[in-house]
Short mmCIF file of C-alpha atoms and ligand atoms in Angstrom, two decimals:
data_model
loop_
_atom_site.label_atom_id
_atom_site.label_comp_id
_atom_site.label_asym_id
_atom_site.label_seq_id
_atom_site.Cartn_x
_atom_site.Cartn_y
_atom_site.Cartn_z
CA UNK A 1 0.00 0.00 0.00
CA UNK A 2 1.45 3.22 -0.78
CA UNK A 3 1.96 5.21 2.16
CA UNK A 4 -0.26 7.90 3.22
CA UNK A 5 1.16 11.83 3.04
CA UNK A 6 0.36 13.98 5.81
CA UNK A 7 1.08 18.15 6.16
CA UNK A 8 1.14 19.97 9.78
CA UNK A 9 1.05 23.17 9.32
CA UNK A 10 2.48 24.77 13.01
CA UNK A 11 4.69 21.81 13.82
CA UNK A 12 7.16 23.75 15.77
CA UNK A 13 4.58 24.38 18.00
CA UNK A 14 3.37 22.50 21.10
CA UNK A 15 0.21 20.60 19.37
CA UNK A 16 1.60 20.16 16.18
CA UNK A 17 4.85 18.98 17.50
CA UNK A 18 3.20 15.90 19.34
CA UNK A 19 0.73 15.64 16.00
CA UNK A 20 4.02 15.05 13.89
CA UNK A 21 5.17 12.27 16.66
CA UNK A 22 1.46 10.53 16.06
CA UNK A 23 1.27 10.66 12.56
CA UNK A 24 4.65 9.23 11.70
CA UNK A 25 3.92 6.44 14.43
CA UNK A 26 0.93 5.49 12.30
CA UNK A 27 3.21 5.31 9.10
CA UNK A 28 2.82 8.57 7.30
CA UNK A 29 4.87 10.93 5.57
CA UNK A 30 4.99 14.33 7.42
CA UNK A 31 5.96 17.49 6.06
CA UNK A 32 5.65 19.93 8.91
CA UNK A 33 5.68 23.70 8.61
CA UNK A 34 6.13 26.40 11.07
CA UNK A 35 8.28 29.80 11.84
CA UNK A 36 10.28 27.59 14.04
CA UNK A 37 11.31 24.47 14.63
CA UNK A 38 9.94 22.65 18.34
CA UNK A 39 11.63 23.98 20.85
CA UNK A 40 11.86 21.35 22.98
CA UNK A 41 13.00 18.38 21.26
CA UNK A 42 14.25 17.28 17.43
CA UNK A 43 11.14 17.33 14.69
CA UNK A 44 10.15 13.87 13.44
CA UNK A 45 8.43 14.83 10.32
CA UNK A 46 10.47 13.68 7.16
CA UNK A 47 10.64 17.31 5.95
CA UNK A 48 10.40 20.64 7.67
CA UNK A 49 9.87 24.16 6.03
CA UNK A 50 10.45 26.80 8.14
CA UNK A 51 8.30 29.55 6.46
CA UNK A 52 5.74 31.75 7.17
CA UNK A 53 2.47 30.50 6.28
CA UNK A 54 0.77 34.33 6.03
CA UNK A 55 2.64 34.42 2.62
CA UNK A 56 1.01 33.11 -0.25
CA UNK A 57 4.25 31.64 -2.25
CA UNK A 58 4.92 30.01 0.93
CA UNK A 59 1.49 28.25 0.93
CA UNK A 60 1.66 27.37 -3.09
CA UNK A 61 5.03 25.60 -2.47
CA UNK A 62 4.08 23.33 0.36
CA UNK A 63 0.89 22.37 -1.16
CA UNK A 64 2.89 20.53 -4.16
CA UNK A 65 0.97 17.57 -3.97
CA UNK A 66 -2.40 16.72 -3.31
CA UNK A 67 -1.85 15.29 0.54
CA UNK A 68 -4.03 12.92 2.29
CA UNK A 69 -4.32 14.93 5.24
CA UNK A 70 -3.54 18.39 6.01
CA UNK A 71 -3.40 19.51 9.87
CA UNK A 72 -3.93 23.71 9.93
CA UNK A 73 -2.65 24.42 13.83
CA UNK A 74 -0.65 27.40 12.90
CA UNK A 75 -1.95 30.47 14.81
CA UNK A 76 -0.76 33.80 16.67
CA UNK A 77 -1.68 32.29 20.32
CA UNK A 78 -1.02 31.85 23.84
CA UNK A 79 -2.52 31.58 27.25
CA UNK A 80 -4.72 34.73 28.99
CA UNK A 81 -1.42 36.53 29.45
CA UNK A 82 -1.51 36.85 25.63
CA UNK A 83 -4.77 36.99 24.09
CA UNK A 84 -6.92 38.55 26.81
CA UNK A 85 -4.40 42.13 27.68
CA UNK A 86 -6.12 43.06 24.15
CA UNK A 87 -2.50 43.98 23.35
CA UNK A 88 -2.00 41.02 20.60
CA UNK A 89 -5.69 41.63 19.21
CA UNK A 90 -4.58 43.03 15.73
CA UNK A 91 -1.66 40.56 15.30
CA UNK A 92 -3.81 37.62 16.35
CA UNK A 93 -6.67 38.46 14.01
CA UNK A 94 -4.96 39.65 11.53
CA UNK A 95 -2.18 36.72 11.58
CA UNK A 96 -3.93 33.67 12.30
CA UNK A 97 -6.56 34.92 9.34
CA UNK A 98 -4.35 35.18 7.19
CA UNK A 99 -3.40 31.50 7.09
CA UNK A 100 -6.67 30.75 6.95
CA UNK A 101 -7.44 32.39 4.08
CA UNK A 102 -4.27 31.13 2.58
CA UNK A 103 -4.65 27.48 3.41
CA UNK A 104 -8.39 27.16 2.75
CA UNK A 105 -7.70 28.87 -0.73
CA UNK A 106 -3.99 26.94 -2.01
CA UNK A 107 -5.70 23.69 -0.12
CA UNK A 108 -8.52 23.26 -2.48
CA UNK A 109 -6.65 24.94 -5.42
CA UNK A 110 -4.17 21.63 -4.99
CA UNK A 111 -6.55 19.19 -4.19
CA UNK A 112 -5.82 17.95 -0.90
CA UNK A 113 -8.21 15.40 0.50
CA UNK A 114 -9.10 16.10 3.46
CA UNK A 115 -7.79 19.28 5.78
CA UNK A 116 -8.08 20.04 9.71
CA UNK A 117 -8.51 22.91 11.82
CA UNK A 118 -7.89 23.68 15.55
CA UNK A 119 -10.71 25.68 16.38
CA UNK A 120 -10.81 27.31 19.92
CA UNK A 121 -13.46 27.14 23.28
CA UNK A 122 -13.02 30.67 23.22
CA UNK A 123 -15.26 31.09 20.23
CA UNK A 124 -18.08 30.10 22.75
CA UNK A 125 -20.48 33.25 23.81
CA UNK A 126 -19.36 35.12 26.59
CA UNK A 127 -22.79 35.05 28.10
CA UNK A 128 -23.02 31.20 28.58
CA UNK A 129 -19.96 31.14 30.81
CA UNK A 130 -20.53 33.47 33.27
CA UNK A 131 -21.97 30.99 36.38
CA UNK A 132 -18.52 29.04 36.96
CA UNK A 133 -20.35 25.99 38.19
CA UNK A 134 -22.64 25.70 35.21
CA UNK A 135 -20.94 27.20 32.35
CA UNK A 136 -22.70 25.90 28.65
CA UNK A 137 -20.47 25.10 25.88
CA UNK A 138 -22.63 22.82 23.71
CA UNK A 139 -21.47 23.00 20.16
CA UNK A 140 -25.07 24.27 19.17
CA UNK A 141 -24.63 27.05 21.82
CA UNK A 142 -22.28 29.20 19.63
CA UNK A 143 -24.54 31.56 18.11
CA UNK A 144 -25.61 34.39 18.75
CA UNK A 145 -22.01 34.59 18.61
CA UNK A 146 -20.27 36.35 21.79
CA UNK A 147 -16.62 35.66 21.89
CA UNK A 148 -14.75 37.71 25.31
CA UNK A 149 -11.68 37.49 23.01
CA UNK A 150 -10.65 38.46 18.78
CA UNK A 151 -8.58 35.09 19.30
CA UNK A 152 -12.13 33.51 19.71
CA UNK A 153 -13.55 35.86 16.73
CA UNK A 154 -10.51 34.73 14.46
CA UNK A 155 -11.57 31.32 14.91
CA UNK A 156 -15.03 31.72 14.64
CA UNK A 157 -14.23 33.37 11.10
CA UNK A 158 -12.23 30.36 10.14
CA UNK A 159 -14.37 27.84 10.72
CA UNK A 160 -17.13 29.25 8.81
CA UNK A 161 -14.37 30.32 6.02
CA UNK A 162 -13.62 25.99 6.19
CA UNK A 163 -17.45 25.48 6.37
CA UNK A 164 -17.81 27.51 3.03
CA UNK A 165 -15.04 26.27 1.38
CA UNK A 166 -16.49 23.17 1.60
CA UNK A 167 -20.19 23.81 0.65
CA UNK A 168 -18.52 25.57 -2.65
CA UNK A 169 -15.44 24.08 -3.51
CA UNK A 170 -16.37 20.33 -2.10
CA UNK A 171 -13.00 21.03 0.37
CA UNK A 172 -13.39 17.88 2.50
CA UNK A 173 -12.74 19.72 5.94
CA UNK A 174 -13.12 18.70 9.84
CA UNK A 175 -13.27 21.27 13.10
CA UNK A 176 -12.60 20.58 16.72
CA UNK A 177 -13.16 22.97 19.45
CA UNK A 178 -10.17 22.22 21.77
CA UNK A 179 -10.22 23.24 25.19
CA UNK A 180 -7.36 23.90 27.09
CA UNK A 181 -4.91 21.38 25.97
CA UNK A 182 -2.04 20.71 28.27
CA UNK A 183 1.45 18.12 28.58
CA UNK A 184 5.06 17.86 28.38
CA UNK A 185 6.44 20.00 25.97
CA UNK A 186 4.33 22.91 26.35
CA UNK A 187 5.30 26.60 26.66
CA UNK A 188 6.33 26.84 30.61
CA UNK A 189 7.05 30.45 30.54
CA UNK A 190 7.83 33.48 28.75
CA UNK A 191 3.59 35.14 28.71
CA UNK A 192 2.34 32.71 26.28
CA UNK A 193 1.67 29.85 28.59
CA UNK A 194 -1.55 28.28 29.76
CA UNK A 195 -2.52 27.48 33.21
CA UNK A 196 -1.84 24.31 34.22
CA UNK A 197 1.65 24.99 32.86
CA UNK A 198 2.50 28.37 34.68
CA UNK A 199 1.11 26.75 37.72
CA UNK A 200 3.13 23.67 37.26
CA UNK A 201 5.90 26.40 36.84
CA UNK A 202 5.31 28.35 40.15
CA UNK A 203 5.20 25.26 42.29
CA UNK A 204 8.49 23.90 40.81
CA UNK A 205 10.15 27.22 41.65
CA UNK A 206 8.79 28.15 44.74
CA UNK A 207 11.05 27.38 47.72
CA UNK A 208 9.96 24.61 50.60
CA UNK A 209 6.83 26.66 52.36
CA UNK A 210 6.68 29.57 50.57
CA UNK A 211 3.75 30.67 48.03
CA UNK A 212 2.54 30.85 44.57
CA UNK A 213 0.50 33.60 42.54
CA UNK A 214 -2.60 33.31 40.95
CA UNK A 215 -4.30 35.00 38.70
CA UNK A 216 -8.03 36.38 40.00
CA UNK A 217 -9.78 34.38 43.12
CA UNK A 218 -9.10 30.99 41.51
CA UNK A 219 -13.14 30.50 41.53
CA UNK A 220 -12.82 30.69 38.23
CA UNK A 221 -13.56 27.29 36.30
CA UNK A 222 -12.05 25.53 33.82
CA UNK A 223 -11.89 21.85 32.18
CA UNK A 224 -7.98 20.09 30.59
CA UNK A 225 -7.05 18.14 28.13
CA UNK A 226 -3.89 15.89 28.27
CA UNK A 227 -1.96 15.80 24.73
CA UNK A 228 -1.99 12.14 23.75
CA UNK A 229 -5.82 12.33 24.59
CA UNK A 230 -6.52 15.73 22.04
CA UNK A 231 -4.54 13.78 19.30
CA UNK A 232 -6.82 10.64 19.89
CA UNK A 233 -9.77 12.98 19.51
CA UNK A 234 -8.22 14.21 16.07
CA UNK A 235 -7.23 11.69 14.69
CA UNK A 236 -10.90 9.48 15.23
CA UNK A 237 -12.38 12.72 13.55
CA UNK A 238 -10.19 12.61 10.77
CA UNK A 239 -10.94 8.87 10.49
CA UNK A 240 -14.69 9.91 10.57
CA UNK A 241 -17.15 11.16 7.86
CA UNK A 242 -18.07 13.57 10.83
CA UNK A 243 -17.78 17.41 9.88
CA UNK A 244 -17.83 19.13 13.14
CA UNK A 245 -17.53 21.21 14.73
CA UNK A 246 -17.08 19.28 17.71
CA UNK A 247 -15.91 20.12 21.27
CA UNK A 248 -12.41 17.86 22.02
CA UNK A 249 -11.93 18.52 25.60
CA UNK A 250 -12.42 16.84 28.98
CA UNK A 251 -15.86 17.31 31.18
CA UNK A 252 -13.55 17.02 34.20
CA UNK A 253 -14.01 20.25 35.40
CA UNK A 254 -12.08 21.84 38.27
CA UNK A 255 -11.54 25.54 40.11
CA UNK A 256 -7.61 27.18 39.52
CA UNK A 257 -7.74 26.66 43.04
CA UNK A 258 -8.14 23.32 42.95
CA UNK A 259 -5.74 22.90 39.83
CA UNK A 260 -2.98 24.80 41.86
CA UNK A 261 -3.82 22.20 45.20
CA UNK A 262 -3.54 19.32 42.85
CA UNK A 263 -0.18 20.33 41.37
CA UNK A 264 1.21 20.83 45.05
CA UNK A 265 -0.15 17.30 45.35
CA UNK A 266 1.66 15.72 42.52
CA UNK A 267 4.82 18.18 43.60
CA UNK A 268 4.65 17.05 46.96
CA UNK A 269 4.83 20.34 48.09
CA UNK A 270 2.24 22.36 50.40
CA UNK A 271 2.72 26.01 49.87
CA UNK A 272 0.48 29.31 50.50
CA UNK A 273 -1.62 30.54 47.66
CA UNK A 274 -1.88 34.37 47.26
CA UNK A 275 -4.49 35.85 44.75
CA UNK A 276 -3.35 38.97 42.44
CA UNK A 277 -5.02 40.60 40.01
CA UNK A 278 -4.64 40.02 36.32
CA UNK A 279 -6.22 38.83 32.85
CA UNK A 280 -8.86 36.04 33.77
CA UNK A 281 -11.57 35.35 30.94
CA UNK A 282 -14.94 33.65 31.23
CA UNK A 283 -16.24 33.13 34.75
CA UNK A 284 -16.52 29.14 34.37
CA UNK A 285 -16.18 27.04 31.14
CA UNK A 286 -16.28 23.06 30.87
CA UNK A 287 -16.28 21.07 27.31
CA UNK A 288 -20.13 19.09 26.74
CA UNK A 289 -18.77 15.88 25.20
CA UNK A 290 -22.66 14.93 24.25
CA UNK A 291 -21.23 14.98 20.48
CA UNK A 292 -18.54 13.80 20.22
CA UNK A 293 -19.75 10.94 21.88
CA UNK A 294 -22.79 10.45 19.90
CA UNK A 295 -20.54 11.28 16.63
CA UNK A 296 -17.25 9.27 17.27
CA UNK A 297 -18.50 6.90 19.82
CA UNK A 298 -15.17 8.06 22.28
CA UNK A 299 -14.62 10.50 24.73
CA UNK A 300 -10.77 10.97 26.54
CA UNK A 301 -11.12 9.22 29.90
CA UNK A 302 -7.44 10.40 31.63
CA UNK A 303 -8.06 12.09 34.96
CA UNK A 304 -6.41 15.47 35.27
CA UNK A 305 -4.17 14.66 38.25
CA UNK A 306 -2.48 11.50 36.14
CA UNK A 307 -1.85 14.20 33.13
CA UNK A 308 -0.79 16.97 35.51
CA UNK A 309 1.70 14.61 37.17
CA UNK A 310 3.44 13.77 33.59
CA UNK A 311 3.33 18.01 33.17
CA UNK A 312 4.88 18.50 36.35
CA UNK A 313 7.68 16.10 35.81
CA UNK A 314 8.22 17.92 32.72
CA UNK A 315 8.16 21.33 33.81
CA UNK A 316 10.14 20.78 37.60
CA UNK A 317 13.01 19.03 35.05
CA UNK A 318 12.90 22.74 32.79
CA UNK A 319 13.28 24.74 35.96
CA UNK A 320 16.20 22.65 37.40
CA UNK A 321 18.26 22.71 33.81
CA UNK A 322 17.33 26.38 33.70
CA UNK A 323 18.73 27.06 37.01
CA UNK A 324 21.95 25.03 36.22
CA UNK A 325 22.40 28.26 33.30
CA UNK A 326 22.94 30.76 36.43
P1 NAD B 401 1.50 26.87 19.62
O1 NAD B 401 1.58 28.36 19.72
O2 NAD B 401 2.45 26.05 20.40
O3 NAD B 401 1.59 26.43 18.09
C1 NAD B 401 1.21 27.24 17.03
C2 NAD B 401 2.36 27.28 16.05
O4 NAD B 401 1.98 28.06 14.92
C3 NAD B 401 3.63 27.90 16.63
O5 NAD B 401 4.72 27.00 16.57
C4 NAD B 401 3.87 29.11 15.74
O6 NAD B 401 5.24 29.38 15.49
C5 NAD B 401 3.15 28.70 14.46
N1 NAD B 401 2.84 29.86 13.66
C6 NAD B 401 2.27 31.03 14.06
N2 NAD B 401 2.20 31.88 13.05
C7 NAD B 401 2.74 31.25 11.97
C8 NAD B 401 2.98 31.65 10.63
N3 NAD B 401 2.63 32.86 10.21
N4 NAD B 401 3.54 30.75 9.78
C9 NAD B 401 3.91 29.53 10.21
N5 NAD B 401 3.72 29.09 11.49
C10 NAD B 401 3.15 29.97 12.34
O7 NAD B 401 -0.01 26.50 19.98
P2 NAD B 401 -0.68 25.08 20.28
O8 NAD B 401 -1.05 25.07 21.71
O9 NAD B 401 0.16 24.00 19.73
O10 NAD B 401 -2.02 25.21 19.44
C11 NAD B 401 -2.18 24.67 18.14
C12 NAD B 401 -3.52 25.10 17.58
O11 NAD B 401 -4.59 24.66 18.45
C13 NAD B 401 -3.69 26.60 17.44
O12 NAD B 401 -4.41 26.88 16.27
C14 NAD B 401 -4.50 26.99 18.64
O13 NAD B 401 -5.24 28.18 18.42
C15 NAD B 401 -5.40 25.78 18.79
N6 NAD B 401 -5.89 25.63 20.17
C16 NAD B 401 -5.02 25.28 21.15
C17 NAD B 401 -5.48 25.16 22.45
C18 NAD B 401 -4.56 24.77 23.57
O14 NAD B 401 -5.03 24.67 24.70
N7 NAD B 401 -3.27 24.55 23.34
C19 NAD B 401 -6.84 25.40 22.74
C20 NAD B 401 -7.69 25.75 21.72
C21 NAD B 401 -7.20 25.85 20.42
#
């Protein structure tokens, strides 16, 4: 059988890096694309262009075939520190539309066969998530649309640019909602990480007894995704002759405050939390895996704690080369 030819487009970065790892496990050819290389270990895709995918000639000379599968993860992101201080919004819009455009456009125009894109829970309205016990992130519950970010606008743009695509040009396309997705290999610091990884960060660093930061009360809810468990969800969709959108995330939802006392837990180290202000989002949000159980017949089943332990380990091993530096 000849063997199958895959694209990932952002494969320098944290998702697409671990997506590369998959595919080529399963026997693919991988070209991966990205503005960097991973940062924290060697690529395995068979070829890597480092280009920037907001230029057209760019996207005309990767797409010189007509791939099996193309994976569109490239955007302008990070964590709250990034995309909700409202001082990214024109590079993140503009950016991560400009892919978009370019991918769903050259995509078609070279025939590919089937093409995925990371879609965001942040496109979900504003107005749904404001009781953090009972937030509502059904995939019908999108519109009216409400996004509290332009990284959740962007996406919202882009799947209904994918959506079109396909009604007009027959583009055989598939959306997933992630939410929060979180592992080894992640951005740790810097402004663009997430939260379980700054938190893993802070507990690693702080000193026997002493305290961590976070950001807000820590009332505030949210749900995780472990890596290997987001790349199961893609890859059964891609397998599927489901469309989406559809939600991949976990419906284990937890309180920061809780997150930070389980990664103490898994640290083995009690320390004092203090609360400070800064950017927060949504009140409460949790992924509603009703469809994509229906749909694929699978939902992840990894409890946080067991993928927050594997983060840690990560993350406490960062800090301790990082210190060996000074
Ligand atoms: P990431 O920032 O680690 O990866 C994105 C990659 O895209 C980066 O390596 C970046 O260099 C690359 N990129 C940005 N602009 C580019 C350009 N102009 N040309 C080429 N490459 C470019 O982010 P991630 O966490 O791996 O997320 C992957 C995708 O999943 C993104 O589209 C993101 O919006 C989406 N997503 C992620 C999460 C999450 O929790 N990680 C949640 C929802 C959605």
């Amino acid at each position: 059988m000849e063997q199958k030819t895959s694209l990932v487009c952002g494969a320098g970065g944290f998702i697409g890096s671990h997506l590369v790892k998959r595919l080529k496990y399963e026997g693919f050819w991988v070209r991966g694309v990205d503005l960097k290389y991973p940062e924290f270990s060697k690529t395995a895709a068979d070829d890597f262009v480092i280009g920037d995918l907001r230029d057209q000639g760019v996207c005309q000379k990767i797409l010189d075939r007509p791939f099996d599968e193309v994976y569109q993860l490239a955007a302008d992101m990070g964590g709250a520190g990034y995309i909700f201080t409202g001082e990214h919004d024109a590079d993140v819009m503009h950016n991560s539309a400009q892919i978009n455009l370019n991918m769903a456009y050259y995509g078609t125009k070279a025939g590919i066969k089937k093409i995925f894109f990371s879609s965001s829970a942040c496109i979900y309205p504003a107005y749904n998530q404001t009781d953090p016990e009972n937030p509502k992130c059904s995939e019908d519950s999108a519109y009216p649309a409400a996004p509290d970010s332009e990284y959740g606008w962007e996406k919202l743009f882009s799947e209904r640019l994918y959506l079109a695509f396909h009604r007009n040009h027959g583009l055989n396309v598939k959306i997933a909602r992630f939410h929060n997705i979180f592992g080894p290999e992640g951005t740790w610091k810097g402004g663009r990480e997430k939260a379980p990884a700054a938190i893993c960060r802070k507990v690693a660093e702080a000193p026997e007894y002493g305290e961590i930061e976070i950001w807000g009360d820590g009332k505030q809810t949210r749900s995780f995704l472990f890596i290997d468990e987001c790349l199961e969800g893609v890859r059964r969709l891609m397998d599927s002759d489901f469309l989406g959108p559809v939600n991949i995330g976990s419906e284990e939802m937890v309180a920061i405050n809780q997150l930070a006392e389980m990664a103490m837990r898994v640290a083995d180290k009690p320390l004092q939390v203090k609360h400070i202000n800064g950017p927060l989002g949504v009140r409460g949000r949790n992924s509603d895996n009703k469809l994509i159980r229906s749909k694929l017949n699978w939902e992840p089943g990894l409890r946080l704690e067991d993928g927050l332990r594997k983060t840690y380990q990560w993350i406490a091993e960062q800090v301790s080369k990082s210190r060996l530096w000074f």
